[in-house]
PDB file of C-alpha atoms in Angstrom:
ATOM      1  CA  GLY A 101     127.186  78.649  15.060  1.00 65.00           C
ATOM      2  CA  ALA A 102     124.261  76.762  15.963  1.00 81.00           C
ATOM      3  CA  VAL A 103     122.264  79.972  17.308  1.00 88.00           C
ATOM      4  CA  VAL A 104     118.458  79.389  17.876  1.00 93.00           C
ATOM      5  CA  SER A 105     116.000  82.464  18.195  1.00 94.00           C
ATOM      6  CA  GLN A 106     112.697  82.625  19.707  1.00 96.00           C
ATOM      7  CA  HIS A 107     109.904  85.288  19.478  1.00 96.00           C
ATOM      8  CA  PRO A 108     108.630  86.832  21.189  1.00 97.00           C
ATOM      9  CA  SER A 109     110.970  86.997  24.029  1.00 95.00           C
ATOM     10  CA  TRP A 110     107.878  88.064  26.473  1.00 96.00           C
ATOM     11  CA  VAL A 111     104.441  88.187  26.133  1.00 97.00           C
ATOM     12  CA  ILE A 112     101.257  89.305  28.177  1.00 97.00           C
ATOM     13  CA  CYS A 113      97.965  88.012  27.263  1.00 96.00           C
ATOM     14  CA  LYS A 114      94.627  87.599  28.388  1.00 96.00           C
ATOM     15  CA  SER A 115      92.968  84.606  30.090  1.00 97.00           C
ATOM     16  CA  GLY A 116      90.947  82.755  26.779  1.00 96.00           C
ATOM     17  CA  THR A 117      93.326  84.230  24.285  1.00 97.00           C
ATOM     18  CA  SER A 118      95.647  82.123  22.099  1.00 97.00           C
ATOM     19  CA  VAL A 119      99.460  82.762  21.956  1.00 97.00           C
ATOM     20  CA  LYS A 120     101.786  81.432  19.221  1.00 97.00           C
ATOM     21  CA  ILE A 121     105.722  81.158  20.128  1.00 97.00           C
ATOM     22  CA  GLU A 122     107.864  81.140  17.324  1.00 97.00           C
ATOM     23  CA  CYS A 123     111.190  78.869  17.630  1.00 96.00           C
ATOM     24  CA  ARG A 124     113.885  79.265  14.712  1.00 95.00           C
ATOM     25  CA  SER A 125     117.440  77.723  14.144  1.00 92.00           C
ATOM     26  CA  LEU A 126     119.386  80.573  12.316  1.00 91.00           C
ATOM     27  CA  ASP A 127     122.447  79.000  10.797  1.00 86.00           C
ATOM     28  CA  PHE A 128     121.560  75.310  10.714  1.00 86.00           C
ATOM     29  CA  GLN A 129     118.686  73.002   9.749  1.00 87.00           C
ATOM     30  CA  ALA A 130     116.894  71.997  12.826  1.00 87.00           C
ATOM     31  CA  THR A 131     115.500  68.121  11.858  1.00 84.00           C
ATOM     32  CA  THR A 132     114.101  67.624  15.111  1.00 90.00           C
ATOM     33  CA  MET A 133     112.897  70.435  17.676  1.00 93.00           C
ATOM     34  CA  PHE A 134     111.547  69.974  21.259  1.00 94.00           C
ATOM     35  CA  TRP A 135     109.590  72.516  23.259  1.00 96.00           C
ATOM     36  CA  TYR A 136     109.871  72.857  27.586  1.00 95.00           C
ATOM     37  CA  ARG A 137     108.397  74.376  29.954  1.00 95.00           C
ATOM     38  CA  GLN A 138     110.289  75.731  33.023  1.00 90.00           C
ATOM     39  CA  PHE A 139     108.395  77.217  36.422  1.00 85.00           C
ATOM     40  CA  PRO A 140     110.405  79.319  38.642  1.00 81.00           C
ATOM     41  CA  LYS A 141     113.171  77.941  40.356  1.00 77.00           C
ATOM     42  CA  GLN A 142     112.836  74.157  38.499  1.00 81.00           C
ATOM     43  CA  SER A 143     114.027  72.265  35.904  1.00 85.00           C
ATOM     44  CA  LEU A 144     112.965  71.916  32.522  1.00 88.00           C
ATOM     45  CA  MET A 145     109.782  69.688  31.280  1.00 91.00           C
ATOM     46  CA  LEU A 146     109.914  68.381  28.046  1.00 93.00           C
ATOM     47  CA  MET A 147     106.438  68.881  26.387  1.00 96.00           C
ATOM     48  CA  ALA A 148     107.111  67.576  22.927  1.00 95.00           C
ATOM     49  CA  THR A 149     109.343  66.403  20.211  1.00 93.00           C
ATOM     50  CA  SER A 150     108.977  67.801  16.758  1.00 91.00           C
ATOM     51  CA  ASN A 151     110.331  66.668  13.528  1.00 87.00           C
ATOM     52  CA  GLU A 152     109.959  68.854  10.741  1.00 83.00           C
ATOM     53  CA  GLY A 153     107.143  67.858   8.215  1.00 81.00           C
ATOM     54  CA  SER A 154     105.615  65.312  10.812  1.00 84.00           C
ATOM     55  CA  LYS A 155     102.981  65.271  13.713  1.00 87.00           C
ATOM     56  CA  ALA A 156     104.517  66.346  17.117  1.00 92.00           C
ATOM     57  CA  THR A 157     105.545  63.442  20.040  1.00 93.00           C
ATOM     58  CA  TYR A 158     103.977  64.987  22.798  1.00 95.00           C
ATOM     59  CA  GLU A 159     104.870  63.746  26.418  1.00 94.00           C
ATOM     60  CA  GLN A 160     102.407  61.952  29.134  1.00 93.00           C
ATOM     61  CA  GLY A 161     100.256  64.450  30.443  1.00 93.00           C
ATOM     62  CA  VAL A 162     100.093  67.271  28.136  1.00 95.00           C
ATOM     63  CA  GLU A 163      97.568  68.272  26.191  1.00 94.00           C
ATOM     64  CA  LYS A 164      97.898  67.869  22.557  1.00 93.00           C
ATOM     65  CA  ASP A 165      94.926  70.328  21.808  1.00 94.00           C
ATOM     66  CA  LYS A 166      96.232  72.943  24.263  1.00 96.00           C
ATOM     67  CA  PHE A 167      99.532  73.246  23.071  1.00 97.00           C
ATOM     68  CA  LEU A 168      99.837  72.918  19.532  1.00 96.00           C
ATOM     69  CA  ILE A 169     102.939  72.507  17.727  1.00 94.00           C
ATOM     70  CA  ASN A 170     104.111  72.920  13.625  1.00 91.00           C
ATOM     71  CA  HIS A 171     106.993  72.409  12.581  1.00 89.00           C
ATOM     72  CA  ALA A 172     106.693  73.390   9.015  1.00 82.00           C
ATOM     73  CA  SER A 173     110.028  74.125   7.953  1.00 89.00           C
ATOM     74  CA  LEU A 174     113.424  73.213   8.932  1.00 89.00           C
ATOM     75  CA  THR A 175     114.235  76.615  10.455  1.00 92.00           C
ATOM     76  CA  LEU A 176     110.895  77.002  11.948  1.00 93.00           C
ATOM     77  CA  SER A 177     108.965  75.488  14.710  1.00 94.00           C
ATOM     78  CA  THR A 178     105.990  77.383  16.417  1.00 95.00           C
ATOM     79  CA  LEU A 179     104.056  76.327  19.504  1.00 97.00           C
ATOM     80  CA  THR A 180     100.659  77.645  19.978  1.00 97.00           C
ATOM     81  CA  VAL A 181      98.970  78.179  23.486  1.00 97.00           C
ATOM     82  CA  THR A 182      95.204  77.911  23.122  1.00 97.00           C
ATOM     83  CA  SER A 183      92.476  79.475  25.145  1.00 96.00           C
ATOM     84  CA  ALA A 184      95.300  80.474  27.445  1.00 96.00           C
ATOM     85  CA  HIS A 185      94.652  80.342  31.726  1.00 96.00           C
ATOM     86  CA  PRO A 186      96.780  82.061  34.195  1.00 95.00           C
ATOM     87  CA  GLU A 187      98.083  78.291  35.023  1.00 94.00           C
ATOM     88  CA  ASP A 188      99.764  78.039  31.489  1.00 95.00           C
ATOM     89  CA  SER A 189     101.668  81.545  32.470  1.00 95.00           C
ATOM     90  CA  SER A 190     105.966  79.705  32.369  1.00 94.00           C
ATOM     91  CA  PHE A 191     108.518  80.103  30.566  1.00 93.00           C
ATOM     92  CA  TYR A 192     109.155  78.077  27.410  1.00 96.00           C
ATOM     93  CA  ILE A 193     112.010  77.413  25.517  1.00 94.00           C
ATOM     94  CA  CYS A 194     112.726  75.768  22.519  1.00 95.00           C
ATOM     95  CA  SER A 195     115.754  73.703  21.222  1.00 94.00           C
ATOM     96  CA  ALA A 196     116.854  72.363  18.237  1.00 92.00           C
ATOM     97  CA  THR A 197     119.089  69.606  17.025  1.00 87.00           C
ATOM     98  CA  ASN A 198     120.370  68.612  13.539  1.00 75.00           C
ATOM     99  CA  THR A 199     120.441  64.512  13.577  1.00 64.00           C
ATOM    100  CA  GLY A 200     122.403  64.705  10.252  1.00 61.00           C
ATOM    101  CA  THR A 201     125.543  66.120  11.896  1.00 59.00           C
ATOM    102  CA  GLY A 202     125.722  62.621  13.888  1.00 56.00           C
ATOM    103  CA  ARG A 203     126.118  64.858  17.090  1.00 58.00           C
ATOM    104  CA  VAL A 204     123.812  63.101  18.844  1.00 58.00           C
ATOM    105  CA  ASN A 205     121.442  64.962  21.747  1.00 61.00           C
ATOM    106  CA  GLU A 206     123.650  68.101  20.697  1.00 79.00           C
ATOM    107  CA  GLN A 207     120.672  70.753  21.141  1.00 88.00           C
ATOM    108  CA  PHE A 208     120.456  74.191  21.016  1.00 90.00           C
ATOM    109  CA  PHE A 209     118.604  76.205  22.783  1.00 92.00           C
ATOM    110  CA  GLY A 210     116.847  79.208  22.342  1.00 93.00           C
ATOM    111  CA  PRO A 211     116.635  82.463  25.040  1.00 92.00           C
ATOM    112  CA  GLY A 212     112.865  81.731  25.771  1.00 93.00           C
ATOM    113  CA  THR A 213     109.577  83.129  26.114  1.00 95.00           C
ATOM    114  CA  ARG A 214     108.192  84.352  29.020  1.00 94.00           C
ATOM    115  CA  LEU A 215     104.085  83.922  28.681  1.00 96.00           C
ATOM    116  CA  THR A 216     101.926  85.859  31.873  1.00 96.00           C
ATOM    117  CA  VAL A 217      98.234  85.087  31.135  1.00 96.00           C
ATOM    118  CA  LEU A 218      95.949  87.450  33.154  1.00 96.00           C
TER     119      LEU A 218
ATOM    120  CA  GLY B 295     113.883  54.462  33.144  1.00 82.00           C
ATOM    121  CA  ASN B 296     116.758  56.849  32.731  1.00 86.00           C
ATOM    122  CA  SER B 297     117.121  59.607  35.565  1.00 91.00           C
ATOM    123  CA  VAL B 298     119.569  62.490  36.733  1.00 94.00           C
ATOM    124  CA  THR B 299     120.210  63.572  40.546  1.00 94.00           C
ATOM    125  CA  GLN B 300     122.012  67.024  41.477  1.00 94.00           C
ATOM    126  CA  MET B 301     123.087  68.240  44.649  1.00 86.00           C
ATOM    127  CA  GLU B 302     120.354  70.745  45.861  1.00 83.00           C
ATOM    128  CA  GLY B 303     121.179  74.171  46.353  1.00 85.00           C
ATOM    129  CA  PRO B 304     121.695  77.265  46.450  1.00 93.00           C
ATOM    130  CA  VAL B 305     125.270  77.006  46.807  1.00 95.00           C
ATOM    131  CA  THR B 306     126.881  80.299  48.243  1.00 97.00           C
ATOM    132  CA  LEU B 307     130.473  80.371  47.799  1.00 97.00           C
ATOM    133  CA  SER B 308     132.887  83.446  47.727  1.00 97.00           C
ATOM    134  CA  GLU B 309     134.999  85.021  44.741  1.00 97.00           C
ATOM    135  CA  GLU B 310     137.841  82.220  44.096  1.00 96.00           C
ATOM    136  CA  ALA B 311     136.712  79.484  46.017  1.00 97.00           C
ATOM    137  CA  PHE B 312     136.197  75.963  44.694  1.00 98.00           C
ATOM    138  CA  LEU B 313     133.047  74.532  43.318  1.00 97.00           C
ATOM    139  CA  THR B 314     131.935  71.442  43.240  1.00 97.00           C
ATOM    140  CA  ILE B 315     128.664  70.437  41.955  1.00 97.00           C
ATOM    141  CA  ASN B 316     127.732  66.883  42.457  1.00 97.00           C
ATOM    142  CA  CYS B 317     125.668  64.984  39.363  1.00 97.00           C
ATOM    143  CA  THR B 318     124.812  61.274  39.416  1.00 97.00           C
ATOM    144  CA  TYR B 319     122.754  59.351  36.696  1.00 96.00           C
ATOM    145  CA  THR B 320     120.835  56.275  36.383  1.00 94.00           C
ATOM    146  CA  ALA B 321     121.094  54.966  32.706  1.00 91.00           C
ATOM    147  CA  THR B 322     120.907  51.771  30.711  1.00 85.00           C
ATOM    148  CA  GLY B 323     123.673  51.637  28.235  1.00 82.00           C
ATOM    149  CA  TYR B 324     126.493  54.416  27.789  1.00 84.00           C
ATOM    150  CA  PRO B 325     124.543  57.865  27.347  1.00 91.00           C
ATOM    151  CA  SER B 326     126.199  61.169  26.425  1.00 92.00           C
ATOM    152  CA  LEU B 327     126.536  63.787  29.539  1.00 95.00           C
ATOM    153  CA  PHE B 328     126.351  67.506  29.553  1.00 95.00           C
ATOM    154  CA  TRP B 329     126.094  70.553  32.165  1.00 97.00           C
ATOM    155  CA  TYR B 330     124.276  73.392  30.780  1.00 95.00           C
ATOM    156  CA  VAL B 331     124.206  76.904  32.518  1.00 95.00           C
ATOM    157  CA  GLN B 332     121.149  79.182  32.661  1.00 91.00           C
ATOM    158  CA  TYR B 333     121.564  82.800  33.780  1.00 90.00           C
ATOM    159  CA  PRO B 334     118.823  84.707  34.850  1.00 84.00           C
ATOM    160  CA  GLY B 335     116.192  84.944  32.496  1.00 79.00           C
ATOM    161  CA  GLU B 336     117.795  83.428  29.741  1.00 82.00           C
ATOM    162  CA  GLY B 337     117.464  79.907  27.736  1.00 83.00           C
ATOM    163  CA  LEU B 338     120.279  77.327  28.186  1.00 89.00           C
ATOM    164  CA  GLN B 339     123.641  77.197  27.073  1.00 91.00           C
ATOM    165  CA  LEU B 340     125.566  74.179  26.749  1.00 92.00           C
ATOM    166  CA  LEU B 341     128.419  74.375  29.146  1.00 96.00           C
ATOM    167  CA  LEU B 342     130.790  70.983  28.334  1.00 96.00           C
ATOM    168  CA  LYS B 343     130.073  67.733  27.443  1.00 94.00           C
ATOM    169  CA  ALA B 344     131.236  63.964  27.373  1.00 95.00           C
ATOM    170  CA  THR B 345     129.948  61.497  25.627  1.00 91.00           C
ATOM    171  CA  LYS B 346     131.981  58.066  26.878  1.00 91.00           C
ATOM    172  CA  ALA B 347     133.507  56.687  30.033  1.00 92.00           C
ATOM    173  CA  ASP B 348     136.525  58.729  31.466  1.00 94.00           C
ATOM    174  CA  ASP B 349     136.000  61.263  29.200  1.00 95.00           C
ATOM    175  CA  LYS B 350     136.730  64.570  30.606  1.00 97.00           C
ATOM    176  CA  GLY B 351     134.892  67.724  29.070  1.00 96.00           C
ATOM    177  CA  SER B 352     135.756  71.194  29.956  1.00 97.00           C
ATOM    178  CA  ASN B 353     135.194  74.831  29.210  1.00 96.00           C
ATOM    179  CA  LYS B 354     135.951  78.413  30.711  1.00 95.00           C
ATOM    180  CA  GLY B 355     137.472  76.798  33.985  1.00 97.00           C
ATOM    181  CA  PHE B 356     134.889  74.083  34.454  1.00 98.00           C
ATOM    182  CA  GLU B 357     135.367  70.553  34.390  1.00 98.00           C
ATOM    183  CA  ALA B 358     133.436  67.303  34.580  1.00 98.00           C
ATOM    184  CA  THR B 359     134.712  63.852  34.112  1.00 98.00           C
ATOM    185  CA  TYR B 360     132.374  61.024  33.042  1.00 97.00           C
ATOM    186  CA  ARG B 361     132.677  58.103  35.875  1.00 96.00           C
ATOM    187  CA  LYS B 362     130.893  55.019  35.054  1.00 93.00           C
ATOM    188  CA  GLU B 363     131.798  53.271  37.984  1.00 94.00           C
ATOM    189  CA  THR B 364     130.058  55.672  40.065  1.00 95.00           C
ATOM    190  CA  THR B 365     127.526  57.032  37.714  1.00 96.00           C
ATOM    191  CA  SER B 366     128.739  60.719  38.301  1.00 97.00           C
ATOM    192  CA  PHE B 367     129.663  63.329  36.266  1.00 98.00           C
ATOM    193  CA  HIS B 368     130.282  66.048  38.753  1.00 98.00           C
ATOM    194  CA  LEU B 369     131.317  69.693  38.060  1.00 98.00           C
ATOM    195  CA  GLU B 370     134.102  71.307  39.384  1.00 98.00           C
ATOM    196  CA  LYS B 371     135.728  74.749  39.219  1.00 98.00           C
ATOM    197  CA  GLY B 372     139.315  75.708  40.907  1.00 97.00           C
ATOM    198  CA  SER B 373     138.098  79.357  41.447  1.00 96.00           C
ATOM    199  CA  VAL B 374     134.788  80.752  41.035  1.00 97.00           C
ATOM    200  CA  GLN B 375     133.756  84.436  39.852  1.00 97.00           C
ATOM    201  CA  VAL B 376     130.700  86.582  40.525  1.00 96.00           C
ATOM    202  CA  SER B 377     130.188  86.010  36.937  1.00 95.00           C
ATOM    203  CA  ASP B 378     129.291  82.393  37.216  1.00 97.00           C
ATOM    204  CA  SER B 379     126.471  83.014  39.505  1.00 96.00           C
ATOM    205  CA  ALA B 380     123.996  81.259  37.722  1.00 96.00           C
ATOM    206  CA  VAL B 381     121.422  77.467  37.780  1.00 94.00           C
ATOM    207  CA  TYR B 382     123.534  74.655  36.264  1.00 96.00           C
ATOM    208  CA  PHE B 383     121.898  71.341  35.002  1.00 95.00           C
ATOM    209  CA  CYS B 384     123.156  67.966  34.272  1.00 96.00           C
ATOM    210  CA  ALA B 385     121.649  66.433  32.093  1.00 95.00           C
ATOM    211  CA  LEU B 386     121.807  62.859  30.413  1.00 93.00           C
ATOM    212  CA  GLY B 387     121.010  61.854  26.595  1.00 90.00           C
ATOM    213  CA  SER B 388     118.635  59.450  26.051  1.00 80.00           C
ATOM    214  CA  ASN B 389     119.116  57.261  22.696  1.00 74.00           C
ATOM    215  CA  THR B 390     115.748  58.954  21.542  1.00 76.00           C
ATOM    216  CA  GLY B 391     117.684  62.077  21.226  1.00 79.00           C
ATOM    217  CA  LYS B 392     115.474  63.735  24.363  1.00 87.00           C
ATOM    218  CA  LEU B 393     117.757  65.139  26.942  1.00 91.00           C
ATOM    219  CA  ILE B 394     116.866  64.546  30.641  1.00 90.00           C
ATOM    220  CA  PHE B 395     117.788  66.948  33.108  1.00 92.00           C
ATOM    221  CA  GLY B 396     118.475  67.097  36.489  1.00 93.00           C
ATOM    222  CA  GLN B 397     116.708  69.547  39.165  1.00 91.00           C
ATOM    223  CA  GLY B 398     119.094  72.531  38.810  1.00 93.00           C
ATOM    224  CA  THR B 399     121.626  73.884  41.359  1.00 95.00           C
ATOM    225  CA  THR B 400     121.839  77.336  41.638  1.00 94.00           C
ATOM    226  CA  LEU B 401     124.866  79.030  42.448  1.00 96.00           C
ATOM    227  CA  GLN B 402     125.403  82.311  43.880  1.00 96.00           C
ATOM    228  CA  VAL B 403     128.769  83.548  44.098  1.00 97.00           C
ATOM    229  CA  LYS B 404     129.491  86.861  46.780  1.00 96.00           C
ATOM    230  CA  PRO B 405     132.853  89.515  45.943  1.00 94.00           C
TER     231      PRO B 405
END
């Protein structure tokens, strides 16, 4: 149980285009989803927290208009990188949690999406 | 604020050697503590966790004990295998539900 998938697993796009990454909880309802960014050989940097049906909360320094997050259902959140540039190339990882279980802080991670912007 | 500090890597060991990866934290209150493992090209997998002082988390031969007096959660394994080669992250669970990660420690196990 507690499986999280991401799609696509990797994507290459041209500079200036937009890319959408999906994060799905396959066997549980994700009341909260998190989006992280990871640079090579570095730790995970939290970008934003999204709760189903409400606006995402972005971490300081993360551009809301550039990284659009939508959490339309209890099993799906999307991250759209708008007008992507080479510096947006990174490994994007989502995680999901179900606060209704009472298992505080137990996040289940997706396999990640490798974005390369040419 | 809350923070997590891990020993720098990479850590290189021979197969069957003893492993310790140090992790210390700074936090208010009594956070939950976690170790996650990331294999090349993959997302993170929860390895073990502890939710209160003196708890010992264990999984796949790995262990870590929540030490409040030393604010530590060191990861140990008695005999590592080549398949244990990965990046290990120590993390602290805040009361907002967010996880705060250490910088990660790369483990390389040679046959």
